[in-house]
Structure formats: C-alpha cells, structure tokens
Short mmCIF file of C-alpha atoms (C1' of nucleotides) in Angstrom, two decimals:
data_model
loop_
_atom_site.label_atom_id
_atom_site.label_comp_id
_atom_site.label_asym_id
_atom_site.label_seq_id
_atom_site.Cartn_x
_atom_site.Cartn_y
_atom_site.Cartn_z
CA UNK A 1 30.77 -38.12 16.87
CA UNK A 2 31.45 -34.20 18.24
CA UNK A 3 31.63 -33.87 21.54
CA UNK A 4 29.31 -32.08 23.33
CA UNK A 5 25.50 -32.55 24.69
CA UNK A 6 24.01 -33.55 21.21
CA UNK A 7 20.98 -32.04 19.75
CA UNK A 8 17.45 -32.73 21.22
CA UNK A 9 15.76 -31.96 18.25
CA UNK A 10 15.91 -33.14 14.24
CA UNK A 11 17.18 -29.76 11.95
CA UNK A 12 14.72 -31.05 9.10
CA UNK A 13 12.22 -31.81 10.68
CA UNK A 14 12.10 -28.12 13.01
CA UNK A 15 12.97 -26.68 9.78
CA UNK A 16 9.71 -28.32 8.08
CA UNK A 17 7.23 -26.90 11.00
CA UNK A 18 9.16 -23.83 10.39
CA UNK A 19 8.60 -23.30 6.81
CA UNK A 20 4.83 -23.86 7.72
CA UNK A 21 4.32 -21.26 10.17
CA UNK A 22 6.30 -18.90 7.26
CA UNK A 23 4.30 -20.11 4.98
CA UNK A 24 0.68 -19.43 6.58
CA UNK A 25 1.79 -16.49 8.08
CA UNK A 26 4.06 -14.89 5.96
CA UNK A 27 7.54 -13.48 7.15
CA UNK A 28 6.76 -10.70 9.52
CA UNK A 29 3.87 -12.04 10.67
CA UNK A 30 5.30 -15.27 11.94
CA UNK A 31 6.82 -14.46 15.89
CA UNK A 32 9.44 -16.15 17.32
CA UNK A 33 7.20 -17.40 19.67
CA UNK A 34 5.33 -18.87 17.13
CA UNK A 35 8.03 -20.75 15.10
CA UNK A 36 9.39 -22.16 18.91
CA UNK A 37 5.93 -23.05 19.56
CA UNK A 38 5.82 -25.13 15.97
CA UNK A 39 9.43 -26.41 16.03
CA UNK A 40 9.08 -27.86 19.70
CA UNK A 41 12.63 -26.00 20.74
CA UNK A 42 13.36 -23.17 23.04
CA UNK A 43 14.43 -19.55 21.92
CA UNK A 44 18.25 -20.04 22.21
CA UNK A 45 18.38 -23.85 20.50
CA UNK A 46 16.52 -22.25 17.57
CA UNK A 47 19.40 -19.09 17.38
CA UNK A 48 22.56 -22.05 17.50
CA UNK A 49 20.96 -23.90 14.69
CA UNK A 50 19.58 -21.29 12.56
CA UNK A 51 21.04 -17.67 12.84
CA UNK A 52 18.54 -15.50 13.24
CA UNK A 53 14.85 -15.36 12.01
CA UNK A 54 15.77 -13.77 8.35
CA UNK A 55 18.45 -16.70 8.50
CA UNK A 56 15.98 -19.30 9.13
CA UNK A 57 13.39 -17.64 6.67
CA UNK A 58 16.18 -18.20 4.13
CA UNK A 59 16.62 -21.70 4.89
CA UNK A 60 12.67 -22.09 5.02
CA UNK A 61 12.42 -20.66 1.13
CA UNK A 62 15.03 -22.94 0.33
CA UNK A 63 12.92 -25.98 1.34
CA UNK A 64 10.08 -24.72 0.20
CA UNK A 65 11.63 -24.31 -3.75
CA UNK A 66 13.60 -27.00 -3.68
CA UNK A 67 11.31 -29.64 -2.16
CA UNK A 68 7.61 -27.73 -2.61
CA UNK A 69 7.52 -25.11 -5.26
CA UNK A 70 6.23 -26.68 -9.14
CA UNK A 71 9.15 -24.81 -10.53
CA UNK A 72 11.69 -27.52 -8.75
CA UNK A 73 9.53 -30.01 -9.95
CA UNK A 74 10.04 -31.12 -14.05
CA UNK A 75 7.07 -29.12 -15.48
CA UNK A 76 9.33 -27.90 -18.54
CA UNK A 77 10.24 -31.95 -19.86
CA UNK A 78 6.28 -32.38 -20.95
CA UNK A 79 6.23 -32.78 -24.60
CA UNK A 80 5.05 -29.96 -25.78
CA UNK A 81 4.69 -26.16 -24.41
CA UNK A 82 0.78 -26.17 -24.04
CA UNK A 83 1.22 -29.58 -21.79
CA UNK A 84 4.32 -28.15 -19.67
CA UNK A 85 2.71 -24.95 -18.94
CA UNK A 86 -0.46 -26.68 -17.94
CA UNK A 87 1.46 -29.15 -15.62
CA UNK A 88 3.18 -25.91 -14.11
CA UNK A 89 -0.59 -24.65 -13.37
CA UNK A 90 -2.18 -27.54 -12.10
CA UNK A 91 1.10 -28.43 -10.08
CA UNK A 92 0.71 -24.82 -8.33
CA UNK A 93 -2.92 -25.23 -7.62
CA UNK A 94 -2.10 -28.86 -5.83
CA UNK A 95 0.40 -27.24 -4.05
CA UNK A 96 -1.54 -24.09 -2.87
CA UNK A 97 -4.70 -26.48 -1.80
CA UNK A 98 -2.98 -29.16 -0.29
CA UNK A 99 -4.70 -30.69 2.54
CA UNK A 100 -1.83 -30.66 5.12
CA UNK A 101 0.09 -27.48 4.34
CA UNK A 102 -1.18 -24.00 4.54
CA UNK A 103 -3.01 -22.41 1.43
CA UNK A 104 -1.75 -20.11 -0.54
CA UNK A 105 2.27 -20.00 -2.36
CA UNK A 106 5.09 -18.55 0.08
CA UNK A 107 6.27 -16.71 -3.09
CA UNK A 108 3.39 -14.65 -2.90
CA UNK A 109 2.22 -14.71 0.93
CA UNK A 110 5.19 -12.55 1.77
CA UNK A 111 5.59 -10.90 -1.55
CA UNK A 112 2.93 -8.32 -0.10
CA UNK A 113 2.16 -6.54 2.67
CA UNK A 114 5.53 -5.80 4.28
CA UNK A 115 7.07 -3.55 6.24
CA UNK A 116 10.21 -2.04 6.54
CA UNK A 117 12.32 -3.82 8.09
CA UNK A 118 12.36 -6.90 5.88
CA UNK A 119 13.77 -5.18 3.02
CA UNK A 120 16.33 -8.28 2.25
CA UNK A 121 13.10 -11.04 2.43
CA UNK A 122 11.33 -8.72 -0.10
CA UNK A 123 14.49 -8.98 -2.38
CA UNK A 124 15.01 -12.66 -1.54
CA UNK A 125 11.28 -13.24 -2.74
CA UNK A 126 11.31 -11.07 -5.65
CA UNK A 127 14.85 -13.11 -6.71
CA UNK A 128 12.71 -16.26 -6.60
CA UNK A 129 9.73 -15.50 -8.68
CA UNK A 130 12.04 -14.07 -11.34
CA UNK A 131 13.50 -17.43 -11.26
CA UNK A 132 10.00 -18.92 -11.69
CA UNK A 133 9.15 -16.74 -14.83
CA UNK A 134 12.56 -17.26 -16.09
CA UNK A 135 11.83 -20.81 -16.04
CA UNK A 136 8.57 -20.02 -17.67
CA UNK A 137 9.72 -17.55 -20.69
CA UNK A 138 12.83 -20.64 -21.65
CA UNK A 139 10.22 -22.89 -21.75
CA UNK A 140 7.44 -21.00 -24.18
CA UNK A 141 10.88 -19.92 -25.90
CA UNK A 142 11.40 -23.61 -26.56
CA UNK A 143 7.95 -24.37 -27.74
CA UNK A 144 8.87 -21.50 -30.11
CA UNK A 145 11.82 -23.15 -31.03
CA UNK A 146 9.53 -26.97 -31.27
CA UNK A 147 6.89 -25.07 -33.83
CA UNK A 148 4.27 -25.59 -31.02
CA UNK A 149 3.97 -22.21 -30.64
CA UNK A 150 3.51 -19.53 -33.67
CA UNK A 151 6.62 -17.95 -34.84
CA UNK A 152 5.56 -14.94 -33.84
CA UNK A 153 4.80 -15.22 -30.25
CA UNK A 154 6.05 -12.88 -27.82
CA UNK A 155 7.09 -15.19 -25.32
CA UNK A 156 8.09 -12.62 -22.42
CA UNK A 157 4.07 -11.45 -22.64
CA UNK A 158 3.23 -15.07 -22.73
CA UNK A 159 5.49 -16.13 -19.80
CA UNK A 160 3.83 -13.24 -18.01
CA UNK A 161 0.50 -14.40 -18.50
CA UNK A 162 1.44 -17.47 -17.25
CA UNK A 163 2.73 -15.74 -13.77
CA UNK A 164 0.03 -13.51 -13.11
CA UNK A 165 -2.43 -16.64 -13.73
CA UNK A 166 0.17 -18.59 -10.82
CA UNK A 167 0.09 -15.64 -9.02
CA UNK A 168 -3.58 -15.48 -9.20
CA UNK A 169 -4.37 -18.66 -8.34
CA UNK A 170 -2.28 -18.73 -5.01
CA UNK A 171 -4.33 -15.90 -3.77
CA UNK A 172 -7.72 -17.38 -4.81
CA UNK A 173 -6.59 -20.51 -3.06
CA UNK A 174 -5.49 -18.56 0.00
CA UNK A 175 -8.63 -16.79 0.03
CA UNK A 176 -10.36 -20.26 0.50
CA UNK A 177 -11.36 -21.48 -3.06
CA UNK A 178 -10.83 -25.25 -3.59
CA UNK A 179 -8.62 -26.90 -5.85
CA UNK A 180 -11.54 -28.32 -7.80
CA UNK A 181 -12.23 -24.72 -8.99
CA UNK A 182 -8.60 -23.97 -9.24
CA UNK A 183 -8.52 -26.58 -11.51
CA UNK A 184 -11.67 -25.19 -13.68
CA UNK A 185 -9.89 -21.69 -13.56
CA UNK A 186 -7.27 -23.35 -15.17
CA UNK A 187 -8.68 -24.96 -18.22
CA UNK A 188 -10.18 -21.71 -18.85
CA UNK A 189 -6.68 -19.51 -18.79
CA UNK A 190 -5.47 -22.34 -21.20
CA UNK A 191 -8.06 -21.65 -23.48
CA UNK A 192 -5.70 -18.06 -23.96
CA UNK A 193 -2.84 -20.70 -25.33
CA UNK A 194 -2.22 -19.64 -28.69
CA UNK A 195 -2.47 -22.08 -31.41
CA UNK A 196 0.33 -24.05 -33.79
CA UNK A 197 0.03 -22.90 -37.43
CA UNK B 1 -20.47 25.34 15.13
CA UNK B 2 -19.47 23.04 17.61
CA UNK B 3 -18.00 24.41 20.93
CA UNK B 4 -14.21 23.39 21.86
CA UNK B 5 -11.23 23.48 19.54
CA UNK B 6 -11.48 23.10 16.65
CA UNK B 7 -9.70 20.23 14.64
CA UNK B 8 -6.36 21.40 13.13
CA UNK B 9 -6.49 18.71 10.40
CA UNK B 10 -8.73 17.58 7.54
CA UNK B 11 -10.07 14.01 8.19
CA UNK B 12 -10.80 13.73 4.78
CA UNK B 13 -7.48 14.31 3.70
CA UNK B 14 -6.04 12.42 6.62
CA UNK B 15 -7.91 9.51 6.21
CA UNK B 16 -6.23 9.25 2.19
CA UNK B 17 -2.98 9.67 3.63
CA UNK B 18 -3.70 6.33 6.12
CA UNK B 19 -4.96 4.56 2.86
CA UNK B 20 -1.85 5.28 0.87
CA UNK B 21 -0.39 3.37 4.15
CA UNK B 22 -1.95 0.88 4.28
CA UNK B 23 -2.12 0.27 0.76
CA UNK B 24 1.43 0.14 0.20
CA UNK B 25 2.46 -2.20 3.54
CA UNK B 26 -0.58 -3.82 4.84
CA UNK B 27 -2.72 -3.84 7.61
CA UNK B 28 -0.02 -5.41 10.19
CA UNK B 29 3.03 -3.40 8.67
CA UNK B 30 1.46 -0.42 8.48
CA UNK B 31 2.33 1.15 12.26
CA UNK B 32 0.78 3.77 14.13
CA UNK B 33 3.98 5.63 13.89
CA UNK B 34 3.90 5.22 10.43
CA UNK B 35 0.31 6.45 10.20
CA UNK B 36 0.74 9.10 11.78
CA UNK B 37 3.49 10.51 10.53
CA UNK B 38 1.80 10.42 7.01
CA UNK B 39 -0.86 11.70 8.29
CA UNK B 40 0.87 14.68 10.26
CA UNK B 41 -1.20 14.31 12.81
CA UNK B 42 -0.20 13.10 16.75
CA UNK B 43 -1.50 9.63 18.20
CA UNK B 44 -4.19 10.82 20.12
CA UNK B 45 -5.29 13.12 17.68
CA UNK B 46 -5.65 9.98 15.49
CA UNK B 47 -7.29 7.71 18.40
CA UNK B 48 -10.25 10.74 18.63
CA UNK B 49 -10.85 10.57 15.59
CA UNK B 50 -11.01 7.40 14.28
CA UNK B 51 -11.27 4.79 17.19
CA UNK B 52 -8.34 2.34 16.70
CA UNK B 53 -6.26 1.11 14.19
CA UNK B 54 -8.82 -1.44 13.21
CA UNK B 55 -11.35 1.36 12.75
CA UNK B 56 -9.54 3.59 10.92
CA UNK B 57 -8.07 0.41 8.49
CA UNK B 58 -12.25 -0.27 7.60
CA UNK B 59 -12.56 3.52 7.37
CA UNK B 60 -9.59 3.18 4.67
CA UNK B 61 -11.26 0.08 3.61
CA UNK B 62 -14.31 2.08 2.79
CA UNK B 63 -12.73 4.81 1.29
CA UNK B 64 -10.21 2.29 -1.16
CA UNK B 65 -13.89 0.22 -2.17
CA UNK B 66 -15.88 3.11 -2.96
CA UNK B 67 -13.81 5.46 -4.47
CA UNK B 68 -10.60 3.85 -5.68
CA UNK B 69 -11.37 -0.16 -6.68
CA UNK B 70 -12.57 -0.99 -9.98
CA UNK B 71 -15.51 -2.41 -8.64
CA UNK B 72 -16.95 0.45 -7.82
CA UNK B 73 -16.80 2.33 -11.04
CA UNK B 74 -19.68 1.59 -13.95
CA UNK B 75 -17.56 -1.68 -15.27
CA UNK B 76 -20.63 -3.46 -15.48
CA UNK B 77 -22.20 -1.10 -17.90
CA UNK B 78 -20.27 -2.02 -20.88
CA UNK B 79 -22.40 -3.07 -23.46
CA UNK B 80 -21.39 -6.57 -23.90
CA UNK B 81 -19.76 -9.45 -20.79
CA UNK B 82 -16.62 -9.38 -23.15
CA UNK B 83 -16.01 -5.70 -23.18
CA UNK B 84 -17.26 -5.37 -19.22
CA UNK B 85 -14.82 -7.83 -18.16
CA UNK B 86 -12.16 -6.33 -20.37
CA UNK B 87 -12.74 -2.93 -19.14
CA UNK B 88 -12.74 -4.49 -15.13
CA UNK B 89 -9.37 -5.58 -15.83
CA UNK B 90 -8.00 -2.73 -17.54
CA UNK B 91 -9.18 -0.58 -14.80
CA UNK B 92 -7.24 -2.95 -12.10
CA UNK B 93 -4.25 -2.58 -13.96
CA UNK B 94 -4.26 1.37 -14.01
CA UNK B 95 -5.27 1.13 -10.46
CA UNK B 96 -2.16 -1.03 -10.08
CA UNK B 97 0.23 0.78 -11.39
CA UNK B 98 -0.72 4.41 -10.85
CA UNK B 99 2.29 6.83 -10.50
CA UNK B 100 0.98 8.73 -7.26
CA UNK B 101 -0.57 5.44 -5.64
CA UNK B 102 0.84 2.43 -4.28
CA UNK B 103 1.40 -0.58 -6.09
CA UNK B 104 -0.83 -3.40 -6.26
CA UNK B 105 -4.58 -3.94 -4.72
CA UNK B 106 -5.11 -3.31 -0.59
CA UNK B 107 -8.07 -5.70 -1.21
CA UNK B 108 -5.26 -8.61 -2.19
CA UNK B 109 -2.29 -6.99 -0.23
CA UNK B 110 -3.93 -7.05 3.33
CA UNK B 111 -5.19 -10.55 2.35
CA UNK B 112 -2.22 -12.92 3.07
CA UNK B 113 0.75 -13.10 4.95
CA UNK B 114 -1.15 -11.91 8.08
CA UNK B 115 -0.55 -13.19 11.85
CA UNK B 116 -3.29 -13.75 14.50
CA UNK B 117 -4.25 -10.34 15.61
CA UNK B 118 -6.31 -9.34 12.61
CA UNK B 119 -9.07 -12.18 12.25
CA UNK B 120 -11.71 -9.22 11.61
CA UNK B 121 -9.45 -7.63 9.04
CA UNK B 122 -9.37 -10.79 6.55
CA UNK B 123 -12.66 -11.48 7.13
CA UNK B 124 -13.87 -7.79 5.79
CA UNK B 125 -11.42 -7.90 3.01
CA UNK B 126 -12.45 -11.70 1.86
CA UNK B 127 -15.81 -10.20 2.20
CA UNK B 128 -15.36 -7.40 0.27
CA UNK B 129 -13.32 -9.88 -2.28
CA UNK B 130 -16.58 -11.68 -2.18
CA UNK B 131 -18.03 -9.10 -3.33
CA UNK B 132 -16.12 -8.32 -6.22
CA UNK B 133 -17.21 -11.81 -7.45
CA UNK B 134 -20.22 -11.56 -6.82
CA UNK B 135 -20.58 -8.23 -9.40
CA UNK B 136 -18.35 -10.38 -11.73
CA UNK B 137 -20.56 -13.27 -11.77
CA UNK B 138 -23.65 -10.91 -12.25
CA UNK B 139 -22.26 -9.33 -14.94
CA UNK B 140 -20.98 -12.69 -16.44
CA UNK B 141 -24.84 -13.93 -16.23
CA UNK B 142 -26.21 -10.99 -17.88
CA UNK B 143 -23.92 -11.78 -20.57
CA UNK B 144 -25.65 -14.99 -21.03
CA UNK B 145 -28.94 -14.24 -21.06
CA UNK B 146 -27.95 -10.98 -23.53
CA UNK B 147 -26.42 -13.64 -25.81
CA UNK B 148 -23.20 -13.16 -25.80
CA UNK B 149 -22.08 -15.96 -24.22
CA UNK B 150 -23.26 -19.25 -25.06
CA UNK B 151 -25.91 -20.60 -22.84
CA UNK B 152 -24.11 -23.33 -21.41
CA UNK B 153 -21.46 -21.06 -19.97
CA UNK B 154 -20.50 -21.69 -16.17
CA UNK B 155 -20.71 -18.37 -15.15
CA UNK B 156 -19.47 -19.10 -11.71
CA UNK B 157 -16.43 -20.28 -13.00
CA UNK B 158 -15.76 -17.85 -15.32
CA UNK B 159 -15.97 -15.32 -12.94
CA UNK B 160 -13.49 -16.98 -10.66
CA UNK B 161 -11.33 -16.90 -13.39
CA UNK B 162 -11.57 -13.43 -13.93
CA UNK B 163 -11.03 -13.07 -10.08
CA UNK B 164 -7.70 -15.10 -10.91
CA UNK B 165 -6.42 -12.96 -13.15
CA UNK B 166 -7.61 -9.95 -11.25
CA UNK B 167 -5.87 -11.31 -8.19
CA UNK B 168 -2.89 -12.39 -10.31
CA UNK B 169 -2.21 -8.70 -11.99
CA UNK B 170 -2.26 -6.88 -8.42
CA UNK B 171 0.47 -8.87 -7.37
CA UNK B 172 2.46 -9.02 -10.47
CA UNK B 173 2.12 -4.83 -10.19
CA UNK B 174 2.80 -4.34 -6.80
CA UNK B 175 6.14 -7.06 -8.01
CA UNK B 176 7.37 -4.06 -10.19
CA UNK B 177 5.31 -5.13 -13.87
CA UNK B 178 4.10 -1.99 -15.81
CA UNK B 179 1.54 -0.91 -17.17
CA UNK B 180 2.05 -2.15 -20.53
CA UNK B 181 3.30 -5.39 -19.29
CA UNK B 182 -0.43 -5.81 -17.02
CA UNK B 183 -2.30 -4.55 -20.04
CA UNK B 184 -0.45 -7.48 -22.54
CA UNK B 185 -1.55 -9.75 -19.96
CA UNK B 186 -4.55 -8.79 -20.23
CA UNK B 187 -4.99 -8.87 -24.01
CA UNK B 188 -3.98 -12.62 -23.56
CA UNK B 189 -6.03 -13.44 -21.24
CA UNK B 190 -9.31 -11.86 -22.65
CA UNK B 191 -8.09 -14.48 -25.71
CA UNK B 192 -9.83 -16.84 -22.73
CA UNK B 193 -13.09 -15.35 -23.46
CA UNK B 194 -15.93 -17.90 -24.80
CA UNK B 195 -17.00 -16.61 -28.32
CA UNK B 196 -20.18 -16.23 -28.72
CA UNK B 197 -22.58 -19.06 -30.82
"C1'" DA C 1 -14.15 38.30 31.31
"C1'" DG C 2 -15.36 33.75 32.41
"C1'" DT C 3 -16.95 29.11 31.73
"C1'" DA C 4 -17.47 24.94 29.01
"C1'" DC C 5 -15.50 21.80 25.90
"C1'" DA C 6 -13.00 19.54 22.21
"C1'" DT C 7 -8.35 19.12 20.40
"C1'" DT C 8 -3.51 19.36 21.00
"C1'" DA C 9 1.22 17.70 22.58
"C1'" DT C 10 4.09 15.17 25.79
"C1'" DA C 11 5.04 11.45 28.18
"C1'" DT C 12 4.01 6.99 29.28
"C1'" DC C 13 1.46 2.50 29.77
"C1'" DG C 14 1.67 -2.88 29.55
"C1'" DA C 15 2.48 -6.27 25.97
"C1'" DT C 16 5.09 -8.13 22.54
"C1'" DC C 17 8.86 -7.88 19.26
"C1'" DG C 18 13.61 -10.16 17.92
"C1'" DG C 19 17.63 -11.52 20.25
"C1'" DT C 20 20.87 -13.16 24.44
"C1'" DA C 21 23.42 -13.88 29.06
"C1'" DC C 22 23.86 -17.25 32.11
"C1'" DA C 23 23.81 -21.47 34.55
"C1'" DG C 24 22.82 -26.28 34.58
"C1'" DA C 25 22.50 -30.69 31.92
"C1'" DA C 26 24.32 -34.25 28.79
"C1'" DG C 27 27.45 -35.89 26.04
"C1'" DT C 28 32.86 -37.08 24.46
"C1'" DC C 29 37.58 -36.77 25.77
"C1'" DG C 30 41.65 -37.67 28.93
"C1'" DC D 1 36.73 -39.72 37.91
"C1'" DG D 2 37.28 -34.99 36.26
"C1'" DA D 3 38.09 -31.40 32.05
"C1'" DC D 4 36.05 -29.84 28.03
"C1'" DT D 5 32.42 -28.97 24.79
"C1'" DT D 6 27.82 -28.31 23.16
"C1'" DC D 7 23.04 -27.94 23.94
"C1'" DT D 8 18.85 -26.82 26.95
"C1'" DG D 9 15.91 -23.94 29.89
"C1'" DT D 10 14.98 -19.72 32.35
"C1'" DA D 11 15.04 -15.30 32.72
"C1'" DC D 12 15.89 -11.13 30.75
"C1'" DC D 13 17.59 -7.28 27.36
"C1'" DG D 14 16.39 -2.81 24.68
"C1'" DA D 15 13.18 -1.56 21.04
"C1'" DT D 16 8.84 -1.22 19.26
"C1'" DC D 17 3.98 -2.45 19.23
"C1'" DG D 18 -0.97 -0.37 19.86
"C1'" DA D 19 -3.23 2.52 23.01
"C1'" DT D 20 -3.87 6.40 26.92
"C1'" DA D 21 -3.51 9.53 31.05
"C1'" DT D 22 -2.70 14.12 31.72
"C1'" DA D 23 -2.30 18.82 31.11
"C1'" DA D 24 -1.86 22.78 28.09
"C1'" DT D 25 -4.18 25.12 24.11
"C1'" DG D 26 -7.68 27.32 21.47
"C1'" DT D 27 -12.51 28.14 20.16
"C1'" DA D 28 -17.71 29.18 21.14
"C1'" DC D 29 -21.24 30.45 24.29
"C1'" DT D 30 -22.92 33.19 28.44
#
DNA sequence: AGTACATTATATCGATCGGTACAGAAGTCG
DNA sequence: CGACTTCTGTACCGATCGATATAATGTACT
C-alpha cells in the first residue's frame, strides 16, 4: 500500500457525480463549487486527483463515451444498416431521457454556447462527435457494401442525416420532451431510410 | 426633443450588435465586457438603456424572433404542409449558416449548457421554442384538413419531428456543416414526409 | 447667460470565478 | 516512538463577473 493518509473519497465514484453536474450544466457553466458540492470533496482533494477543471472535464467525457454515449455501445453489429442506425437512435433517445441522469447529450450541451476561454473543450467536443459520425458514415458505407442500401447512396449525406436527427433529438429531450415522443420522432426520421433495390 | 444630452449611439444598431453576441456565445458567455465592446458603447451607457443584462438578452430575444428566425417569416403560407415545412427548414439552414451572422440558432444555443443564474432565460427561450411548435403543428393540421396529408396523420408528432430536425441542423451548423451539407439533410429528411392518399 | 437634465467616462463595488498556500490529520515506514 | 508521506480542511489569492456611484460633458429651454 503507498504510504501516506489514504484517500477519503472513491475516484469513480466523484468522477460519476462529476460528469453529472458537466453534463446538466455544461462545461462553463458547472463551478467548482458546484462539482465539490456533487463529489462530496473539498477544493484542494479535487485539484490532487484531477488536475484542474478542463482536466477533470476531460476525464468526465471520457466516462461519459466510453461508459454512456450509444456510439461505445455495439449499434453498428445489428444485421442490417436500417436496424443499426435505428438502434443508434433509439439508444440516444434512452440515454438523453433517462430517469436518473440529466437530459440532454454532453456532446451537444457544451457544443454551444461557449465562451472564450474554453477553446480546448470546444475542440475536445467537436473531436468526439466527428468520431460519432465517423462511426455513422462506416456503418451506412457497409450497408452499401451488404446491398441494404442502393448503390448509389451518398453515404456522407446519409451519415449526416443521421447526426443532425441525434443532434436533434438531444435538444428536444433537453428541452423537456419525453422519450415516448423521442421514440415517435424516430420512426418518423426512419421513414427517410432509403430503400434496397 | 427631449432636454439633456443627447444619446451618442444608435440603440437600434446597438441592440444588433448585442444579438450577434449573444448569438454566437450564449446568454452566460456572452459578458458585459464583451457586449459592450461590440457594441462601442461604455457600461453605464448600456445599463440606461437597456436595464440589465437579462433585459437587454429578451430585447435581443425579441429582435432574433421577429426579425431574424424562420418562424417569423410567411413559412406557413406555402401552398401545401410539404412545401411549408420544406421551406421552414430551408430557411433555418440559411439562417444557420449565414456569412455575416453567427452560426447556429440563439433559440437552441442559449438553451442548454446553462448554470443556475438564468432560470428566466430558458424559460423565455423554451417558450419561444414552444412556440415554434406550436406554428409547426398548425401548419401541419392545415395540411390535413387541405388534404395533403392523410387524415390519420399525428400532427403533433410530426411536428416534433420537424422540431428535431430543426433543432438538429442549428447545431450541426453552428458545428462547422455548410450550407449544402444542411440543405442535403434536408432533402433526406423531407423523404420523411407522409405522401398524400 | 443660466438652469435643468440626460448621457458620458472613470473608477469602483461586492460576489463569484478557477486555483492554492498552509497547517493539521491519518496513514506507512524505520 | 518518531520521521516521512499523502490527504483534508480552512482560508485566501488575483481575475473577472454583473452592476453602480460619481462627476464631467453636452444639449434644450428660460
């Protein structure tokens, strides 16, 4: 064991409460006194652990994509590109209306409405969602590739779609809407899918 | 006239200058400094004539509803739901992605990622979110009883879905997209569109 | 000219922001 | 038992936040 007065306080587990506060909140407008408030630790315990607040942001995203976000999850191994894309949908409106985390996708919350000084957050966010439609364009790409998709699809517009509908949906769900009619907004935007020849 | 000094600025003109602000960072990361440098006007110049920060964000608020959002232009007088809706969109996107405006929508940007101080703020821009809907879902109802849309459409939800992708194409513009890339979406996602029996 | 009055610019207010110095407390080593 | 190391709690740092007190400036009315 290292020597020393050990930690009062699980790194997880403050890190969990932390990503929540981020995630309802948003980067800048999550305090310091906030995330001490949520993490049950004092000012300085938080700095040892963590770095600073764009530090623990970073470690907060992390969590969030790894252990939250539908793009960690295995949306792209459905069958067919129709049924992956609509798991990707449905598993972001779960996720954005789920009854013990905040509303709304962290992706988005702190996409917007920033100021200057987080200039590196902006970037970090931007970096993620790129991953997210990257994810989304190899998988229509593939459903090319299957025949579930015509020939002639452009996939990039597709993949696109696909994000702004994500994107949408997060917002309506932040702005209160249940996942019921996230759901129903959903079956309609896959009425868009194009159909197999 | 009125006796005393007279004002050395435009409000008019100010007050666009504090939209363009606010539009681009948000409610919260827009700062007074900030303001008022764009402006080019001093902080108690600014307090006289507008109140507060608050005041002067719903004076912006006004100003952004009535004569930039899409909402406010004739939309709704298309001839046909399909063509309305297609024409709300289409004027989000060029709102969106306008050379000599920020990017994105202030009704979605000021929306999320906000801390405590502004409980009034979200609640006038959910309200005036609200009542973008609510013109959507009018529109959307005429469309039925016109007859073109079947009869058992839902209109509620296929306004919401509109509101999705709405929602959705602010922040993909504000994330960089152009204007090509919102209109494509939007080409897909009018593909959505019930066809008429 | 002189008074009244609204706007201007400077300088500053208390509160809060993110971030830390410092001393005491709680462990492992010898 | 100390010596050493790491964490905890308090109290505080300079910077910035939104908002103002105060006094100088410029216009209209008498």
């Amino acid at each position: 064991m290292r020597s020393g007065r050990p930690r009062a306080f699980d790194v997880d587990e403050a890190l969990r409460s932390a990503l929540k506060v981020f995630w309802s909140k948003g980067y800048e407008g999550a305090s310091m006194a906030d995330l001490t408030e949520a993490m049950g630790i004092n000012r300085p315990s938080l700095y040892a652990a963590f770095g600073n607040k764009e530090d623990l942001f970073m470690r907060a995203l992390d969590l969030y994509v790894q252990g939250f976000h539908s793009a960690g999850s295995g949306f792209a191994e459905e069958p067919t590109a129709y049924r992956a894309i609509e798991a990707f949908l449905r598993s972001t409106a779960l996720l954005c209306s789920g009854p013990s985390t905040p509303r709304g996708c962290l992706l988005v919350q702190g996409a917007l409405a920033v100021g200057d000084s987080s200039e590196s957050v902006r970037e970090a966010l931007a970096a993620r969602r790129a991953a997210v439609l990257d994810a989304l364009t190899q998988r229509v790409q593939r459903g090319v590739e299957d025949g579930d998709l015509p020939a002639d699809t452009d996939v990039t517009d597709l993949a696109q779609y696909v994000m702004v509908t994500n994107n949408g949906l997060a917002v309506q769900a932040a702005g209160g809407a249940t996942r019921d009619e996230l759901f129903r907004c959903i079956d309609i935007a896959m009425r868009a899918w194009p159909t197999a020849r």
